[in-house]
Coordinates of C-alpha atoms in Angstrom, one line a residue:
X27 CA 157.4 141.0 281.6
X28 CA 156.5 143.6 284.2
X29 CA 158.9 146.0 282.4
X30 CA 157.3 145.3 279.1
X31 CA 153.9 146.0 280.4
X32 CA 155.0 149.3 281.9
X33 CA 156.7 150.2 278.7
X34 CA 153.4 149.4 276.8
X35 CA 151.3 151.7 279.1
X36 CA 153.8 154.5 278.6
X37 CA 153.8 154.2 274.8
X38 CA 150.0 154.2 274.8
X39 CA 150.0 157.4 276.8
X40 CA 152.4 159.1 274.5
X41 CA 150.3 158.0 271.5
X42 CA 147.2 159.3 273.0
X43 CA 148.7 162.7 273.8
X44 CA 150.1 163.0 270.3
X45 CA 146.8 162.1 268.7
X46 CA 145.2 164.9 270.6
X47 CA 147.7 168.0 270.6
X48 CA 148.0 170.4 267.8
X49 CA 145.3 168.7 265.7
X50 CA 143.4 170.7 263.1
X51 CA 141.4 168.3 261.1
X52 CA 139.2 169.7 258.3
X53 CA 136.0 167.9 259.8
X54 CA 136.6 169.3 263.3
X55 CA 137.0 172.6 264.9
X56 CA 140.4 174.0 264.0
X57 CA 140.8 175.2 267.5
X58 CA 139.8 171.7 268.9
X59 CA 143.3 170.9 270.4
X60 CA 144.1 174.4 271.6
X61 CA 141.3 175.1 274.1
X62 CA 140.0 173.8 277.4
X63 CA 141.1 170.5 278.7
X64 CA 143.0 169.7 275.5
X65 CA 145.1 172.9 275.9
X66 CA 146.1 171.6 279.3
X67 CA 147.4 168.3 277.7
X68 CA 149.4 170.5 275.1
X69 CA 151.0 172.2 278.2
X70 CA 151.9 168.9 279.8
X71 CA 153.3 167.6 276.6
X72 CA 155.6 170.6 276.5
X73 CA 156.5 170.1 280.2
X74 CA 157.5 166.5 279.6
X75 CA 159.3 166.6 276.2
X76 CA 160.1 170.4 275.6
X77 CA 161.5 171.3 279.0
X78 CA 164.4 173.9 278.9
X79 CA 166.9 174.9 281.7
X80 CA 167.5 178.4 282.9
X81 CA 169.7 179.1 280.0
X82 CA 167.0 178.2 277.6
X83 CA 168.8 175.0 276.5
X84 CA 166.8 171.7 275.9
X85 CA 166.6 169.2 278.7
X86 CA 166.8 165.7 277.4
X87 CA 166.2 163.7 280.4
X88 CA 164.8 160.2 280.1
X89 CA 164.3 160.1 283.9
X90 CA 162.2 163.3 283.7
X91 CA 160.0 161.9 280.9
X92 CA 159.6 158.5 282.4
X93 CA 158.9 159.8 285.9
X94 CA 156.1 162.1 284.8
X95 CA 154.5 159.6 282.4
X96 CA 154.4 157.1 285.3
X97 CA 152.8 159.6 287.5
X98 CA 150.3 160.3 284.8
X99 CA 149.6 156.6 284.2
X100 CA 149.0 156.1 287.9
X101 CA 146.7 159.3 288.1
X102 CA 148.8 160.5 290.9
X103 CA 147.2 163.4 293.1
X104 CA 150.6 165.2 293.1
X105 CA 150.5 168.5 291.5
X106 CA 152.6 170.1 288.8
X107 CA 152.9 173.5 287.5
X108 CA 152.5 173.9 283.7
X109 CA 153.5 177.0 281.8
X110 CA 152.8 178.1 278.2
X111 CA 155.7 178.8 275.9
X112 CA 155.2 182.6 276.0
X113 CA 155.0 182.4 279.8
X114 CA 151.6 184.2 279.8
X115 CA 149.7 181.2 281.1
X116 CA 150.5 179.1 284.2
X117 CA 148.3 176.2 285.7
X118 CA 148.8 174.1 288.7
X119 CA 147.1 170.8 288.3
X120 CA 147.4 167.2 289.4
X121 CA 148.4 164.2 287.3
X122 CA 145.0 162.9 288.1
X123 CA 143.3 165.8 286.4
X124 CA 145.7 165.6 283.4
X125 CA 144.8 161.8 283.0
X126 CA 141.1 162.5 283.0
X127 CA 141.7 165.1 280.3
X128 CA 143.7 162.8 278.1
X129 CA 141.1 160.0 278.4
X130 CA 138.1 162.3 277.7
X131 CA 139.8 164.0 274.7
X132 CA 141.1 160.6 273.4
X133 CA 137.5 159.1 273.7
X134 CA 136.1 162.1 271.8
X135 CA 138.5 161.6 268.9
X136 CA 137.5 157.8 268.8
X137 CA 133.8 158.5 268.8
X138 CA 134.2 160.9 266.1
X139 CA 136.0 158.3 264.1
X140 CA 133.2 155.9 264.5
X141 CA 131.1 158.4 262.5
X142 CA 133.5 158.8 259.7
X143 CA 132.1 158.0 256.1
X144 CA 135.5 156.1 255.5
X145 CA 135.1 152.5 256.3
X146 CA 138.8 152.1 257.3
X147 CA 138.6 155.0 259.8
X148 CA 135.5 153.5 261.3
X149 CA 137.1 150.1 261.7
X150 CA 140.2 151.6 263.4
X151 CA 137.9 153.7 265.7
X152 CA 135.9 150.6 266.6
X153 CA 139.0 148.6 267.5
X154 CA 140.3 151.5 269.5
X155 CA 137.1 151.6 271.6
X156 CA 137.2 147.9 272.1
X157 CA 140.9 148.3 273.3
X158 CA 139.9 151.1 275.7
X159 CA 137.1 148.9 277.2
X160 CA 139.5 146.1 277.9
X161 CA 142.4 148.4 279.1
X162 CA 140.3 150.1 281.9
X163 CA 136.5 149.3 281.9
X164 CA 135.7 151.8 284.7
X165 CA 137.5 154.7 282.9
X166 CA 136.0 153.6 279.6
X167 CA 132.5 153.9 281.1
X168 CA 133.2 157.2 282.9
X169 CA 134.7 158.8 279.6
X170 CA 131.6 157.7 277.7
X171 CA 129.3 159.2 280.3
X172 CA 131.2 162.5 280.3
X173 CA 130.9 162.6 276.5
X174 CA 127.3 161.8 276.7
X175 CA 126.6 164.5 279.3
X176 CA 128.6 167.3 277.6
X177 CA 126.1 169.7 276.1
X178 CA 128.8 171.2 274.0
X179 CA 129.4 168.0 272.1
X180 CA 128.0 167.3 268.6
X181 CA 124.7 165.3 268.8
X182 CA 126.2 162.6 266.8
X183 CA 129.1 162.2 269.3
X184 CA 126.7 162.2 272.3
X185 CA 124.6 159.6 270.6
X186 CA 127.6 157.4 269.9
X187 CA 128.8 157.6 273.5
X188 CA 125.4 156.7 274.8
X189 CA 125.0 153.8 272.7
X190 CA 128.5 152.5 273.6
X191 CA 127.6 152.9 277.3
X192 CA 124.3 151.1 276.9
X193 CA 125.8 148.3 274.9
X194 CA 128.5 147.8 277.5
X195 CA 125.7 147.3 280.1
X196 CA 123.1 145.3 278.3
X197 CA 122.8 142.4 275.8
X198 CA 120.1 140.2 274.3
X199 CA 121.9 137.1 275.0
X200 CA 121.4 135.9 278.6
X201 CA 125.0 134.6 279.0
X202 CA 126.4 137.8 277.7
X203 CA 124.1 139.9 279.9
X204 CA 125.4 138.0 282.9
X205 CA 128.9 138.9 281.9
X206 CA 128.0 142.5 281.5
X207 CA 126.2 142.5 284.9
X208 CA 129.1 141.0 286.8
X209 CA 131.5 143.3 285.2
X210 CA 129.5 146.3 286.1
X211 CA 129.0 145.2 289.8
X212 CA 132.8 145.0 290.0
X213 CA 133.2 148.6 289.3
X214 CA 133.7 150.8 292.5
X215 CA 130.7 152.4 294.0
X216 CA 132.2 155.8 293.6
X217 CA 132.7 155.4 289.7
X218 CA 129.3 153.7 289.4
X219 CA 127.8 156.8 291.2
X220 CA 129.5 159.2 288.9
X221 CA 128.3 157.4 285.9
X222 CA 124.7 157.2 287.2
X223 CA 124.9 160.9 288.1
X224 CA 126.1 161.9 284.6
X225 CA 123.4 159.9 282.9
X226 CA 120.6 161.3 285.2
X227 CA 121.8 164.8 284.5
X228 CA 121.7 164.2 280.7
X229 CA 117.9 163.3 281.1
X230 CA 117.3 167.1 281.4
X231 CA 119.2 167.9 278.2
X232 CA 117.5 169.6 275.3
X233 CA 119.1 167.2 273.1
X234 CA 116.4 164.5 272.6
X235 CA 118.9 162.0 271.1
X236 CA 121.2 162.3 274.0
X237 CA 118.3 161.9 276.5
X238 CA 117.1 158.8 274.6
X239 CA 120.4 157.0 275.0
X240 CA 120.8 158.3 278.5
X241 CA 117.3 156.8 279.4
X242 CA 118.4 153.4 277.9
X243 CA 121.6 153.4 279.8
X244 CA 119.9 154.2 283.1
X245 CA 117.4 151.5 282.6
X246 CA 120.2 149.0 281.9
X247 CA 121.9 149.9 285.2
X248 CA 118.6 149.6 287.0
X249 CA 118.0 146.2 285.6
X250 CA 121.4 145.0 286.9
X251 CA 121.4 146.7 290.3
X252 CA 117.8 146.3 291.5
X253 CA 117.7 142.5 291.7
X254 CA 120.9 142.9 293.7
X255 CA 119.2 145.2 296.2
X256 CA 121.2 148.2 295.0
X257 CA 120.1 151.7 293.7
X258 CA 116.7 151.1 295.4
X259 CA 115.8 154.8 295.1
X260 CA 116.2 154.8 291.5
X261 CA 112.5 154.7 290.6
X262 CA 111.7 157.3 293.3
X263 CA 114.3 159.6 291.7
X264 CA 112.7 159.2 288.2
X265 CA 109.2 159.7 289.7
X266 CA 110.4 162.9 291.2
X267 CA 111.8 164.0 287.9
X268 CA 108.3 163.7 286.4
X269 CA 106.9 166.2 289.0
X270 CA 109.4 168.9 287.9
X271 CA 108.8 171.8 285.5
X272 CA 111.5 170.6 283.1
X273 CA 109.5 169.2 280.1
X274 CA 112.6 167.5 278.8
X275 CA 113.4 165.8 282.2
X276 CA 109.8 164.6 282.5
X277 CA 109.6 163.0 279.2
X278 CA 113.0 161.3 279.3
X279 CA 112.2 160.1 282.9
X280 CA 109.1 158.5 281.6
X281 CA 110.9 156.9 278.8
X282 CA 113.5 155.4 281.3
X283 CA 110.7 153.8 283.3
X284 CA 109.2 152.6 280.1
X285 CA 112.4 150.8 279.1

């Protein structure tokens, strides 16, 4: 059973990388998979599966593939050197950084899918979001927050990420809300802090739809944590935001208090 679970994790990683790399959908930027963090994933894919020896011959070592995928799955701090095929680009990064890139890029793909006019694609994307939430709830929330806070993302993607984040934290049904609250409180302080920080930063964005869902998410977190004696300076932070010269930050902070 342990072996099957490990194999399942590695298969999911391989699927995610192949969903991301060298992708040029007509509805997305043709360069989407060739720049930034996604280019890093492409270089790692080549390092794992397209390695060559000094003579330029293919290296087909299963041990090399499985070893690197296990380090990626674990988010190891160990660093690896990645080189482009033309040997003009060389990057030294940790497996932990590569894993973050994979999860963020995959999450962006899923969120785009939830906005598709095709009902089948929307359904598949929704199931993928649900699977990501079950697979690793902290990473799921963190990825959503990063998509929400990214000013370069499309408005629809940021809004979808914010709504998914808010819905993972709040519910109208009391029993379901209690489940959400307990699940959130089990997330580490470090990750919760990163999520709060990302949402707070988004309050200052010029994108009003992004600030609105960020405000709702922050209000949901406050509603969970304040009764537990946590995040006691949240209201003070929001009041301080109101006194700044950033009009967007003022308005969204007031909205947060209103929620």
